[in-house]
Coordinates of C-alpha atoms in Angstrom, one line a residue:
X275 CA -52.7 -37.5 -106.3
X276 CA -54.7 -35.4 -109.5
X277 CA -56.5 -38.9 -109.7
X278 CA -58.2 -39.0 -106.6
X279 CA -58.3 -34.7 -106.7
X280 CA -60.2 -35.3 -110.0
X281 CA -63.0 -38.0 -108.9
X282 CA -63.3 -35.4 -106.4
X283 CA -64.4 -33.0 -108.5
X284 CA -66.6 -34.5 -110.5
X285 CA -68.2 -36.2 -107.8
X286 CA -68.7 -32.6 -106.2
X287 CA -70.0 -31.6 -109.6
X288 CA -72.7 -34.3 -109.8
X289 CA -74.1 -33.1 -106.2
X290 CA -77.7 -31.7 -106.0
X291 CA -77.9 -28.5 -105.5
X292 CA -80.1 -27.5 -102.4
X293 CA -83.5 -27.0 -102.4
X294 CA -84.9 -22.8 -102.7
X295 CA -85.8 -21.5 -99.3
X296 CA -90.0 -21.5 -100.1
X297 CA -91.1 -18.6 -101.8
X298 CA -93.5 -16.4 -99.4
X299 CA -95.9 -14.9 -101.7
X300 CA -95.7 -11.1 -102.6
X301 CA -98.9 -9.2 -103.7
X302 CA -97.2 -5.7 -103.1
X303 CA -94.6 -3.7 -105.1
X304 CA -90.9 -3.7 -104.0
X305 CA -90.3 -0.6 -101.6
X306 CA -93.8 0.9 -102.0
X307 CA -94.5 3.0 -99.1
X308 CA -97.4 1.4 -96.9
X309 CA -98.7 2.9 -93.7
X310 CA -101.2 1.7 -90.9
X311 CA -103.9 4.4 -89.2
X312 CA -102.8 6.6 -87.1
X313 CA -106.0 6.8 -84.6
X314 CA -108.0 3.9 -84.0
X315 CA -111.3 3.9 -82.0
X316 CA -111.4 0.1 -80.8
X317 CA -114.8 0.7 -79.7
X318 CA -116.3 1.7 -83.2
X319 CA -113.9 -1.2 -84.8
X320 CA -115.3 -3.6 -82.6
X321 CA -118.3 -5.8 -84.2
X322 CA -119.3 -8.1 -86.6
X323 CA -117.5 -7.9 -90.0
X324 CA -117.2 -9.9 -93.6
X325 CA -114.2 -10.2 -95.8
X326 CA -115.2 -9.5 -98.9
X327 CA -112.1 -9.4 -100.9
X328 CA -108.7 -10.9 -100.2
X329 CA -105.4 -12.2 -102.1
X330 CA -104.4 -15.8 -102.4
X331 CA -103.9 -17.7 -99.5
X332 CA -106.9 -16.0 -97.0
X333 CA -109.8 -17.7 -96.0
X334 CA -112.3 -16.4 -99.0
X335 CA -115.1 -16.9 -96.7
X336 CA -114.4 -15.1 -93.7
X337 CA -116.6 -13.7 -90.9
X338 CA -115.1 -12.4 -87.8
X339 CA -116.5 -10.3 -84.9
X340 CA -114.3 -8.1 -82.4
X341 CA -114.7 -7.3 -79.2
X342 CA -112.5 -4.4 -77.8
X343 CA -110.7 -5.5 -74.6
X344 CA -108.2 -3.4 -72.8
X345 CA -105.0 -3.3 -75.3
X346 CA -106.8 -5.2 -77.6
X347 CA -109.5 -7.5 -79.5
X348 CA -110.6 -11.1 -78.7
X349 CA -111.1 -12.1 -82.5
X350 CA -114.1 -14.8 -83.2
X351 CA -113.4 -16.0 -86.6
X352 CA -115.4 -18.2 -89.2
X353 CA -113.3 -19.7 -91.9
X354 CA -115.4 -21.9 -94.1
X355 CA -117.5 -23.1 -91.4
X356 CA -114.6 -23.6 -88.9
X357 CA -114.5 -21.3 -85.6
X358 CA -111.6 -20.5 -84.2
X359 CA -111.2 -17.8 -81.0
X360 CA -107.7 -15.8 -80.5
X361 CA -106.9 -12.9 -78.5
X362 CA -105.3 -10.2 -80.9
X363 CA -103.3 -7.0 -78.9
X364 CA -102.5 -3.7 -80.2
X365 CA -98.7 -3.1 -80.5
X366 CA -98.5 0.2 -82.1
X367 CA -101.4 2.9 -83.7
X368 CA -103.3 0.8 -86.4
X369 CA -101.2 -2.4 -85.8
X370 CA -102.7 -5.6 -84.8
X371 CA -100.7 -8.8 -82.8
X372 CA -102.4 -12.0 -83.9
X373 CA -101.4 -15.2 -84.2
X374 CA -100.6 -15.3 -87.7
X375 CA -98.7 -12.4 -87.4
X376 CA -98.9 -8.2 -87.2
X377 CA -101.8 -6.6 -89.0
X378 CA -101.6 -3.5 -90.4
X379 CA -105.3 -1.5 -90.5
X380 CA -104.5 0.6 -93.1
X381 CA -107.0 2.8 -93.5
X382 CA -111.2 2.9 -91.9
X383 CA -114.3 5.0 -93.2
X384 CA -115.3 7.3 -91.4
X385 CA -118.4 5.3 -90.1
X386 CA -116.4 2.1 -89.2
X387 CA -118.2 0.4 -92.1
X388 CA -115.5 -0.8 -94.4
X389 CA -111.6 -1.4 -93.4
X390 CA -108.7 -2.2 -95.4
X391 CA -105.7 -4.3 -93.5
X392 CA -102.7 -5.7 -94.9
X393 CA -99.0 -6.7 -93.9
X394 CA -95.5 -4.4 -95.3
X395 CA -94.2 -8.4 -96.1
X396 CA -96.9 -8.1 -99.1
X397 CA -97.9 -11.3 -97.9
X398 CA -101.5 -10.9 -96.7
X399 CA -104.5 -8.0 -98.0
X400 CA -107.8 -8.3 -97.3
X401 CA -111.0 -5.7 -97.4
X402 CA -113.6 -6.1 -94.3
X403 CA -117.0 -4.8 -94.7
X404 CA -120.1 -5.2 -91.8
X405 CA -121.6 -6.7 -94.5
X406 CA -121.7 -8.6 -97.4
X407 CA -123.1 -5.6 -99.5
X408 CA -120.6 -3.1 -100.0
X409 CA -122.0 0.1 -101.9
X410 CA -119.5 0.8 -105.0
X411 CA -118.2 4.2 -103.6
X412 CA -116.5 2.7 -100.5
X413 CA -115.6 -0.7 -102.3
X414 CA -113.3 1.8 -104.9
X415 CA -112.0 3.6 -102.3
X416 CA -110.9 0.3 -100.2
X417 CA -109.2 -0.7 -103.9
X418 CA -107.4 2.3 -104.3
X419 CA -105.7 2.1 -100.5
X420 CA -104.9 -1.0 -101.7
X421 CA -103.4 0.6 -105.0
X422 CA -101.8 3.2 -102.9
X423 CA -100.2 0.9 -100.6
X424 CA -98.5 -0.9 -103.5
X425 CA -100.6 -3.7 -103.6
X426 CA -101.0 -5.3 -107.2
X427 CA -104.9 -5.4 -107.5
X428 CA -104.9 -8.2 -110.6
X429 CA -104.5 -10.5 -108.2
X430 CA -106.8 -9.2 -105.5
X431 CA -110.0 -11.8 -105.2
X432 CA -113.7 -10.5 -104.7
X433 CA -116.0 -12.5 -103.0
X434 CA -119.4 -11.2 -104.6

């Protein structure tokens, strides 16, 4: 009876131990407090913009434009030459429903130039500009919501 127990045992011992779950990445700090705007103006969001800084795993190349629909944005996005259209909905102030998952705008300029979104997971940041030329003021201040937000900004990329 121990016999059989014992080739058992070390059978169970030689087993392979399952695989991790995949790691999702993390650019943000472990309970840091994040927050999405509280007013939005879908009208004066609405237009053409350019990422022009993002963490890993965004499209580094990205141009989308927005048009305000009711409860919502249909989304026409560029992705390294690659078009894709999807209707994105408002589900709370400052949060975004898209397909890959709720947006969180978290904070505008006052003119609607440059906006800063990312997700509480830590999984996603990215800065949006109209344009490709960001003036230095507004560029800092999109880096420090970042900061704010407990996002780690070594390994935020800047497209230039």
């Amino acid at each position: 009876m121990r016999l059989p127990l014992l080739a058992l045992a070390l059978l169970a011992a030689c087993a392979r131990a399952p695989d991790p779950a995949p790691s999702v990445p993390d650019y943000r700090r472990d309970g840091a407090p994040i927050g999405s705007v509280v007013v939005l103006d879908s009208a004066r969001f609405s237009g053409s913009w350019v990422q022009i800084a993002q963490y890993p795993g965004a499209c580094p190349a990205e141009r989308l434009t927005l048009t305000a629909r009711d409860g919502g944005f249909l989304a026409e996005r560029n992705c390294n030459g690659e078009e894709t259209t999807e209707s994105w909905s408002l589900s709370a102030p400052g949060r975004i429903e898209t397909p890959d998952g709720t947006l969180w705008i978290l904070w505008i300029d006052q003119g609607y130039r440059t906006a800063v979104l990312g997700r509480p997971e830590g999984d996603f940041g990215v800065i949006w500009n109209r344009n490709q030329s960001i003036p230095a003021d507004r560029r800092k201040a999109a880096r420090e919501i970042l900061d704010f937000n407990g996002y780690d900004l070594g390994q935020l990329v800047e497209n230039r």
